[in-house]
Amino acid sequence: AQTTLGFAKIVKNVGGHGKRLRKGGPHKILRNIFMGDNSRNKEITFRRMAEASIPILSEFDPPHLSNLIFAYGLAEYIPKFEDGTLFDILALEAMLSLKKFDSHDLSNMLWAHANVKASNPNLFKEAGDIIVSLGLGNIVPQALSNTVWAYATLGESHPKLFMKVANHIMLNNFRNFNEEDYASIVWSYATVNESHPKLFQKVAGHMMLNLRSFKPKNLSKIVWAYATA
């Protein structure tokens, strides 16, 4: 799982540079190695790692299984097998021990599914129920925003989860939140029509302190969310 995640981070770092990379430069070399023509190298590498992982999935503990799922979401590649896609197979394995996952593991797993548009209503329902029952503890802002973003992106509804997240954010007074977190959270609530006026009011108050420094893409999401909510 850790090896696959390491490869995925490299692919994410070099895969989007395209023609801007300097010929003979380190990023260009890495891109050629890990991506290849039409991402062929990436597909071969990640398929082989998937084939090696599937027979031993029962040996993966929750953090490592979550990391494996996260890696394929980060690499944006879904190998297909006779029994279904890799995400189908990994989701079935995860659901056998879902109660042993912590909030961060669940967040990473859900984000990965959403990032590759791998819908799985049963997984999202059970994961949401577990997050609500576990509590959010010391979960970091990015994990919170990634969680609600995943549900919104795939159009999955879980009112109790959204209420839990909103109350947690209100209670912790937005400590360590950045503009991406604000934008993702309000966009997610507006997208799935989860009304929470107090959350939106408090988010607006905090955002106004640094609104001039926000990136246009985040401002666009925020404006749309407040116009829609």
PDB file of C-alpha atoms in Angstrom:
ATOM      1  CA  ALA A   1       0.000   0.000   0.000  1.00  0.00           C
ATOM      2  CA  GLN A   2       2.760   2.443   0.899  1.00  0.00           C
ATOM      3  CA  THR A   3       4.681   1.682  -2.297  1.00  0.00           C
ATOM      4  CA  THR A   4       1.559   2.219  -4.392  1.00  0.00           C
ATOM      5  CA  LEU A   5       0.839   5.481  -2.575  1.00  0.00           C
ATOM      6  CA  GLY A   6       4.395   6.642  -3.194  1.00  0.00           C
ATOM      7  CA  PHE A   7       4.038   5.944  -6.916  1.00  0.00           C
ATOM      8  CA  ALA A   8       0.669   7.716  -6.959  1.00  0.00           C
ATOM      9  CA  LYS A   9       2.132  10.861  -5.404  1.00  0.00           C
ATOM     10  CA  ILE A  10       4.887  10.949  -8.013  1.00  0.00           C
ATOM     11  CA  VAL A  11       2.365  10.457 -10.818  1.00  0.00           C
ATOM     12  CA  LYS A  12       0.199  13.242  -9.411  1.00  0.00           C
ATOM     13  CA  ASN A  13       3.192  15.555  -9.167  1.00  0.00           C
ATOM     14  CA  VAL A  14       4.565  15.016 -12.674  1.00  0.00           C
ATOM     15  CA  GLY A  15       1.501  13.915 -14.603  1.00  0.00           C
ATOM     16  CA  GLY A  16      -0.126  17.301 -15.040  1.00  0.00           C
ATOM     17  CA  HIS A  17       2.804  19.345 -16.288  1.00  0.00           C
ATOM     18  CA  GLY A  18       2.446  18.338 -19.933  1.00  0.00           C
ATOM     19  CA  LYS A  19       4.492  20.253 -22.487  1.00  0.00           C
ATOM     20  CA  ARG A  20       5.674  22.838 -19.983  1.00  0.00           C
ATOM     21  CA  LEU A  21       8.317  20.480 -18.663  1.00  0.00           C
ATOM     22  CA  ARG A  22      11.890  21.249 -19.639  1.00  0.00           C
ATOM     23  CA  LYS A  23      13.404  18.620 -21.918  1.00  0.00           C
ATOM     24  CA  GLY A  24      15.942  16.586 -19.987  1.00  0.00           C
ATOM     25  CA  GLY A  25      14.767  18.047 -16.682  1.00  0.00           C
ATOM     26  CA  PRO A  26      14.020  15.800 -13.681  1.00  0.00           C
ATOM     27  CA  HIS A  27      10.246  16.234 -13.905  1.00  0.00           C
ATOM     28  CA  LYS A  28      10.283  15.399 -17.607  1.00  0.00           C
ATOM     29  CA  ILE A  29      12.351  12.280 -16.965  1.00  0.00           C
ATOM     30  CA  LEU A  30      10.036  11.153 -14.166  1.00  0.00           C
ATOM     31  CA  ARG A  31       7.006  11.818 -16.328  1.00  0.00           C
ATOM     32  CA  ASN A  32       8.402   9.658 -19.117  1.00  0.00           C
ATOM     33  CA  ILE A  33       9.181   6.864 -16.657  1.00  0.00           C
ATOM     34  CA  PHE A  34       5.961   6.854 -14.673  1.00  0.00           C
ATOM     35  CA  MET A  35       3.472   8.064 -17.291  1.00  0.00           C
ATOM     36  CA  GLY A  36       4.832   7.207 -20.741  1.00  0.00           C
ATOM     37  CA  ASP A  37       2.905   7.761 -23.960  1.00  0.00           C
ATOM     38  CA  ASN A  38      -0.820   8.215 -23.301  1.00  0.00           C
ATOM     39  CA  SER A  39      -0.245   7.188 -19.658  1.00  0.00           C
ATOM     40  CA  ARG A  40       0.600   3.652 -20.781  1.00  0.00           C
ATOM     41  CA  ASN A  41       3.381   3.198 -18.213  1.00  0.00           C
ATOM     42  CA  LYS A  42       1.098   4.370 -15.422  1.00  0.00           C
ATOM     43  CA  GLU A  43      -1.595   1.901 -16.384  1.00  0.00           C
ATOM     44  CA  ILE A  44       0.827  -1.029 -16.590  1.00  0.00           C
ATOM     45  CA  THR A  45       2.451  -0.190 -13.243  1.00  0.00           C
ATOM     46  CA  PHE A  46      -0.744   0.330 -11.302  1.00  0.00           C
ATOM     47  CA  ARG A  47      -2.464  -2.681 -12.820  1.00  0.00           C
ATOM     48  CA  ARG A  48       0.422  -4.938 -11.798  1.00  0.00           C
ATOM     49  CA  MET A  49       0.371  -3.527  -8.268  1.00  0.00           C
ATOM     50  CA  ALA A  50      -3.369  -4.150  -8.138  1.00  0.00           C
ATOM     51  CA  GLU A  51      -2.904  -7.741  -9.313  1.00  0.00           C
ATOM     52  CA  ALA A  52      -0.309  -8.274  -6.591  1.00  0.00           C
ATOM     53  CA  SER A  53      -2.521  -6.715  -3.895  1.00  0.00           C
ATOM     54  CA  ILE A  54      -5.862  -8.419  -4.551  1.00  0.00           C
ATOM     55  CA  PRO A  55      -4.855 -11.934  -3.384  1.00  0.00           C
ATOM     56  CA  ILE A  56      -3.593 -10.596  -0.039  1.00  0.00           C
ATOM     57  CA  LEU A  57      -6.222  -7.946   0.724  1.00  0.00           C
ATOM     58  CA  SER A  58      -7.290  -9.819   3.852  1.00  0.00           C
ATOM     59  CA  GLU A  59      -3.850  -9.089   5.308  1.00  0.00           C
ATOM     60  CA  PHE A  60      -4.282  -5.312   4.988  1.00  0.00           C
ATOM     61  CA  ASP A  61      -5.226  -3.443   8.154  1.00  0.00           C
ATOM     62  CA  PRO A  62      -7.627  -0.460   7.801  1.00  0.00           C
ATOM     63  CA  PRO A  63      -4.955   2.269   7.445  1.00  0.00           C
ATOM     64  CA  HIS A  64      -3.129   0.351   4.722  1.00  0.00           C
ATOM     65  CA  LEU A  65      -6.326  -0.571   2.896  1.00  0.00           C
ATOM     66  CA  SER A  66      -7.401   3.069   3.046  1.00  0.00           C
ATOM     67  CA  ASN A  67      -4.006   4.140   1.703  1.00  0.00           C
ATOM     68  CA  LEU A  68      -4.286   1.659  -1.155  1.00  0.00           C
ATOM     69  CA  ILE A  69      -7.696   3.008  -2.156  1.00  0.00           C
ATOM     70  CA  PHE A  70      -6.448   6.573  -1.752  1.00  0.00           C
ATOM     71  CA  ALA A  71      -3.462   5.826  -4.004  1.00  0.00           C
ATOM     72  CA  TYR A  72      -5.636   4.720  -6.914  1.00  0.00           C
ATOM     73  CA  GLY A  73      -7.897   7.720  -6.421  1.00  0.00           C
ATOM     74  CA  LEU A  74      -4.862   9.995  -6.454  1.00  0.00           C
ATOM     75  CA  ALA A  75      -3.470   8.306  -9.565  1.00  0.00           C
ATOM     76  CA  GLU A  76      -6.921   8.517 -11.169  1.00  0.00           C
ATOM     77  CA  TYR A  77      -6.792   5.001 -12.505  1.00  0.00           C
ATOM     78  CA  ILE A  78      -9.319   2.182 -12.046  1.00  0.00           C
ATOM     79  CA  PRO A  79      -8.141  -1.246 -13.232  1.00  0.00           C
ATOM     80  CA  LYS A  80     -10.940  -3.544 -14.403  1.00  0.00           C
ATOM     81  CA  PHE A  81     -11.112  -7.257 -13.614  1.00  0.00           C
ATOM     82  CA  GLU A  82     -13.582 -10.082 -14.184  1.00  0.00           C
ATOM     83  CA  ASP A  83     -15.028  -9.555 -10.692  1.00  0.00           C
ATOM     84  CA  GLY A  84     -15.519  -5.830 -11.269  1.00  0.00           C
ATOM     85  CA  THR A  85     -13.343  -2.765 -10.974  1.00  0.00           C
ATOM     86  CA  LEU A  86     -10.566  -2.517  -8.424  1.00  0.00           C
ATOM     87  CA  PHE A  87     -12.678  -0.018  -6.488  1.00  0.00           C
ATOM     88  CA  ASP A  88     -15.542  -2.525  -6.331  1.00  0.00           C
ATOM     89  CA  ILE A  89     -13.188  -5.183  -4.982  1.00  0.00           C
ATOM     90  CA  LEU A  90     -11.524  -2.856  -2.465  1.00  0.00           C
ATOM     91  CA  ALA A  91     -14.864  -1.509  -1.255  1.00  0.00           C
ATOM     92  CA  LEU A  92     -16.150  -5.013  -0.549  1.00  0.00           C
ATOM     93  CA  GLU A  93     -13.004  -5.764   1.444  1.00  0.00           C
ATOM     94  CA  ALA A  94     -13.215  -2.488   3.346  1.00  0.00           C
ATOM     95  CA  MET A  95     -16.844  -3.056   4.303  1.00  0.00           C
ATOM     96  CA  LEU A  96     -15.880  -6.268   6.109  1.00  0.00           C
ATOM     97  CA  SER A  97     -13.987  -4.229   8.712  1.00  0.00           C
ATOM     98  CA  LEU A  98     -15.365  -0.725   8.239  1.00  0.00           C
ATOM     99  CA  LYS A  99     -15.978  -0.209  11.962  1.00  0.00           C
ATOM    100  CA  LYS A 100     -12.223  -0.482  12.532  1.00  0.00           C
ATOM    101  CA  PHE A 101     -11.487   2.496  10.266  1.00  0.00           C
ATOM    102  CA  ASP A 102     -10.934   5.859  11.935  1.00  0.00           C
ATOM    103  CA  SER A 103     -12.314   9.136  10.569  1.00  0.00           C
ATOM    104  CA  HIS A 104      -9.147   9.957   8.616  1.00  0.00           C
ATOM    105  CA  ASP A 105      -9.050   6.521   6.962  1.00  0.00           C
ATOM    106  CA  LEU A 106     -12.699   6.833   6.015  1.00  0.00           C
ATOM    107  CA  SER A 107     -12.182  10.354   4.674  1.00  0.00           C
ATOM    108  CA  ASN A 108      -9.306   9.271   2.419  1.00  0.00           C
ATOM    109  CA  MET A 109     -11.262   6.307   1.128  1.00  0.00           C
ATOM    110  CA  LEU A 110     -14.366   8.359   0.356  1.00  0.00           C
ATOM    111  CA  TRP A 111     -12.333  11.109  -1.308  1.00  0.00           C
ATOM    112  CA  ALA A 112     -10.647   8.547  -3.566  1.00  0.00           C
ATOM    113  CA  HIS A 113     -13.986   7.155  -4.743  1.00  0.00           C
ATOM    114  CA  ALA A 114     -15.267  10.627  -5.523  1.00  0.00           C
ATOM    115  CA  ASN A 115     -12.083  11.680  -7.307  1.00  0.00           C
ATOM    116  CA  VAL A 116     -12.513   8.887  -9.867  1.00  0.00           C
ATOM    117  CA  LYS A 117     -16.329   9.051  -9.842  1.00  0.00           C
ATOM    118  CA  ALA A 118     -16.580   5.509  -8.455  1.00  0.00           C
ATOM    119  CA  SER A 119     -20.076   5.555  -6.990  1.00  0.00           C
ATOM    120  CA  ASN A 120     -20.844   3.085  -4.207  1.00  0.00           C
ATOM    121  CA  PRO A 121     -24.013   4.024  -2.272  1.00  0.00           C
ATOM    122  CA  ASN A 122     -23.717   1.144   0.204  1.00  0.00           C
ATOM    123  CA  LEU A 123     -20.158   2.068   1.138  1.00  0.00           C
ATOM    124  CA  PHE A 124     -21.029   5.736   1.545  1.00  0.00           C
ATOM    125  CA  LYS A 125     -24.096   4.936   3.655  1.00  0.00           C
ATOM    126  CA  GLU A 126     -22.182   2.652   6.014  1.00  0.00           C
ATOM    127  CA  ALA A 127     -19.128   4.917   6.193  1.00  0.00           C
ATOM    128  CA  GLY A 128     -21.317   7.912   6.986  1.00  0.00           C
ATOM    129  CA  ASP A 129     -23.109   6.011   9.743  1.00  0.00           C
ATOM    130  CA  ILE A 130     -19.760   5.057  11.276  1.00  0.00           C
ATOM    131  CA  ILE A 131     -18.389   8.599  11.135  1.00  0.00           C
ATOM    132  CA  VAL A 132     -21.523   9.856  12.877  1.00  0.00           C
ATOM    133  CA  SER A 133     -21.230   7.208  15.605  1.00  0.00           C
ATOM    134  CA  LEU A 134     -17.469   7.604  16.056  1.00  0.00           C
ATOM    135  CA  GLY A 135     -17.379  11.342  16.381  1.00  0.00           C
ATOM    136  CA  LEU A 136     -14.834  13.513  14.637  1.00  0.00           C
ATOM    137  CA  GLY A 137     -12.334  13.947  17.460  1.00  0.00           C
ATOM    138  CA  ASN A 138      -9.136  15.588  16.259  1.00  0.00           C
ATOM    139  CA  ILE A 139      -9.851  15.209  12.556  1.00  0.00           C
ATOM    140  CA  VAL A 140      -8.079  17.899  10.518  1.00  0.00           C
ATOM    141  CA  PRO A 141     -10.003  20.485   8.454  1.00  0.00           C
ATOM    142  CA  GLN A 142      -8.890  19.020   5.119  1.00  0.00           C
ATOM    143  CA  ALA A 143     -10.292  15.624   6.069  1.00  0.00           C
ATOM    144  CA  LEU A 144     -13.585  17.244   7.026  1.00  0.00           C
ATOM    145  CA  SER A 145     -13.849  19.144   3.762  1.00  0.00           C
ATOM    146  CA  ASN A 146     -12.766  16.087   1.759  1.00  0.00           C
ATOM    147  CA  THR A 147     -15.479  14.001   3.399  1.00  0.00           C
ATOM    148  CA  VAL A 148     -18.397  16.290   2.603  1.00  0.00           C
ATOM    149  CA  TRP A 149     -16.896  17.023  -0.840  1.00  0.00           C
ATOM    150  CA  ALA A 150     -16.896  13.301  -1.617  1.00  0.00           C
ATOM    151  CA  TYR A 151     -20.582  12.948  -0.757  1.00  0.00           C
ATOM    152  CA  ALA A 152     -21.515  16.041  -2.742  1.00  0.00           C
ATOM    153  CA  THR A 153     -19.430  15.081  -5.777  1.00  0.00           C
ATOM    154  CA  LEU A 154     -21.118  11.682  -6.075  1.00  0.00           C
ATOM    155  CA  GLY A 155     -24.538  13.022  -5.133  1.00  0.00           C
ATOM    156  CA  GLU A 156     -24.742  10.896  -2.000  1.00  0.00           C
ATOM    157  CA  SER A 157     -27.070  12.113   0.724  1.00  0.00           C
ATOM    158  CA  HIS A 158     -26.358  11.635   4.427  1.00  0.00           C
ATOM    159  CA  PRO A 159     -28.102  14.359   6.478  1.00  0.00           C
ATOM    160  CA  LYS A 160     -26.842  13.116   9.848  1.00  0.00           C
ATOM    161  CA  LEU A 161     -23.246  13.212   8.642  1.00  0.00           C
ATOM    162  CA  PHE A 162     -23.586  16.738   7.290  1.00  0.00           C
ATOM    163  CA  MET A 163     -25.168  17.880  10.532  1.00  0.00           C
ATOM    164  CA  LYS A 164     -22.375  16.215  12.523  1.00  0.00           C
ATOM    165  CA  VAL A 165     -19.689  17.914  10.451  1.00  0.00           C
ATOM    166  CA  ALA A 166     -21.403  21.306  10.671  1.00  0.00           C
ATOM    167  CA  ASN A 167     -21.725  21.085  14.444  1.00  0.00           C
ATOM    168  CA  HIS A 168     -18.098  19.996  14.770  1.00  0.00           C
ATOM    169  CA  ILE A 169     -16.913  22.944  12.683  1.00  0.00           C
ATOM    170  CA  MET A 170     -19.016  25.391  14.693  1.00  0.00           C
ATOM    171  CA  LEU A 171     -17.731  23.984  17.967  1.00  0.00           C
ATOM    172  CA  ASN A 172     -14.086  24.183  16.931  1.00  0.00           C
ATOM    173  CA  ASN A 173     -14.415  27.706  15.567  1.00  0.00           C
ATOM    174  CA  PHE A 174     -12.627  27.077  12.246  1.00  0.00           C
ATOM    175  CA  ARG A 175      -9.178  26.519  13.690  1.00  0.00           C
ATOM    176  CA  ASN A 176      -6.603  25.844  10.926  1.00  0.00           C
ATOM    177  CA  PHE A 177      -9.096  26.156   8.062  1.00  0.00           C
ATOM    178  CA  ASN A 178      -7.808  27.562   4.771  1.00  0.00           C
ATOM    179  CA  GLU A 179      -9.623  28.995   1.756  1.00  0.00           C
ATOM    180  CA  GLU A 180      -9.855  25.621   0.004  1.00  0.00           C
ATOM    181  CA  ASP A 181     -11.532  24.149   3.087  1.00  0.00           C
ATOM    182  CA  TYR A 182     -14.056  26.999   3.277  1.00  0.00           C
ATOM    183  CA  ALA A 183     -14.848  26.798  -0.436  1.00  0.00           C
ATOM    184  CA  SER A 184     -15.177  23.017  -0.462  1.00  0.00           C
ATOM    185  CA  ILE A 185     -17.414  22.927   2.599  1.00  0.00           C
ATOM    186  CA  VAL A 186     -19.950  25.557   1.521  1.00  0.00           C
ATOM    187  CA  TRP A 187     -19.962  24.165  -2.045  1.00  0.00           C
ATOM    188  CA  SER A 188     -20.675  20.674  -0.720  1.00  0.00           C
ATOM    189  CA  TYR A 189     -23.552  21.746   1.520  1.00  0.00           C
ATOM    190  CA  ALA A 190     -25.132  23.753  -1.282  1.00  0.00           C
ATOM    191  CA  THR A 191     -24.670  20.953  -3.819  1.00  0.00           C
ATOM    192  CA  VAL A 192     -26.559  18.351  -1.784  1.00  0.00           C
ATOM    193  CA  ASN A 193     -29.107  20.902  -0.489  1.00  0.00           C
ATOM    194  CA  GLU A 194     -28.109  20.452   3.144  1.00  0.00           C
ATOM    195  CA  SER A 195     -29.308  23.633   4.806  1.00  0.00           C
ATOM    196  CA  HIS A 196     -27.306  24.943   7.753  1.00  0.00           C
ATOM    197  CA  PRO A 197     -27.745  28.759   7.947  1.00  0.00           C
ATOM    198  CA  LYS A 198     -25.682  29.153  11.119  1.00  0.00           C
ATOM    199  CA  LEU A 199     -22.725  27.386   9.527  1.00  0.00           C
ATOM    200  CA  PHE A 200     -22.928  29.580   6.424  1.00  0.00           C
ATOM    201  CA  GLN A 201     -23.190  32.729   8.533  1.00  0.00           C
ATOM    202  CA  LYS A 202     -20.188  31.797  10.612  1.00  0.00           C
ATOM    203  CA  VAL A 203     -18.149  30.742   7.580  1.00  0.00           C
ATOM    204  CA  ALA A 204     -18.929  34.098   5.948  1.00  0.00           C
ATOM    205  CA  GLY A 205     -17.691  35.951   9.019  1.00  0.00           C
ATOM    206  CA  HIS A 206     -14.392  34.097   9.019  1.00  0.00           C
ATOM    207  CA  MET A 207     -13.896  34.362   5.265  1.00  0.00           C
ATOM    208  CA  MET A 208     -14.379  38.118   5.234  1.00  0.00           C
ATOM    209  CA  LEU A 209     -11.145  38.515   7.209  1.00  0.00           C
ATOM    210  CA  ASN A 210      -9.058  37.204   4.289  1.00  0.00           C
ATOM    211  CA  LEU A 211     -11.397  37.311   1.308  1.00  0.00           C
ATOM    212  CA  ARG A 212      -9.138  39.538  -0.821  1.00  0.00           C
ATOM    213  CA  SER A 213      -6.424  36.893  -0.839  1.00  0.00           C
ATOM    214  CA  PHE A 214      -8.714  34.081  -2.044  1.00  0.00           C
ATOM    215  CA  LYS A 215      -8.020  32.479  -5.423  1.00  0.00           C
ATOM    216  CA  PRO A 216     -10.631  33.105  -8.155  1.00  0.00           C
ATOM    217  CA  LYS A 217     -11.624  29.413  -8.373  1.00  0.00           C
ATOM    218  CA  ASN A 218     -12.372  29.318  -4.641  1.00  0.00           C
ATOM    219  CA  LEU A 219     -14.263  32.615  -4.777  1.00  0.00           C
ATOM    220  CA  SER A 220     -16.341  31.255  -7.632  1.00  0.00           C
ATOM    221  CA  LYS A 221     -17.325  28.175  -5.625  1.00  0.00           C
ATOM    222  CA  ILE A 222     -18.137  30.287  -2.579  1.00  0.00           C
ATOM    223  CA  VAL A 223     -20.288  32.773  -4.500  1.00  0.00           C
ATOM    224  CA  TRP A 224     -22.179  29.932  -6.188  1.00  0.00           C
ATOM    225  CA  ALA A 225     -22.743  28.167  -2.859  1.00  0.00           C
ATOM    226  CA  TYR A 226     -24.175  31.239  -1.137  1.00  0.00           C
ATOM    227  CA  ALA A 227     -26.359  32.040  -4.153  1.00  0.00           C
ATOM    228  CA  THR A 228     -27.666  28.466  -4.213  1.00  0.00           C
ATOM    229  CA  ALA A 229     -28.054  27.648  -0.521  1.00  0.00           C
TER     230      ALA A 229
END
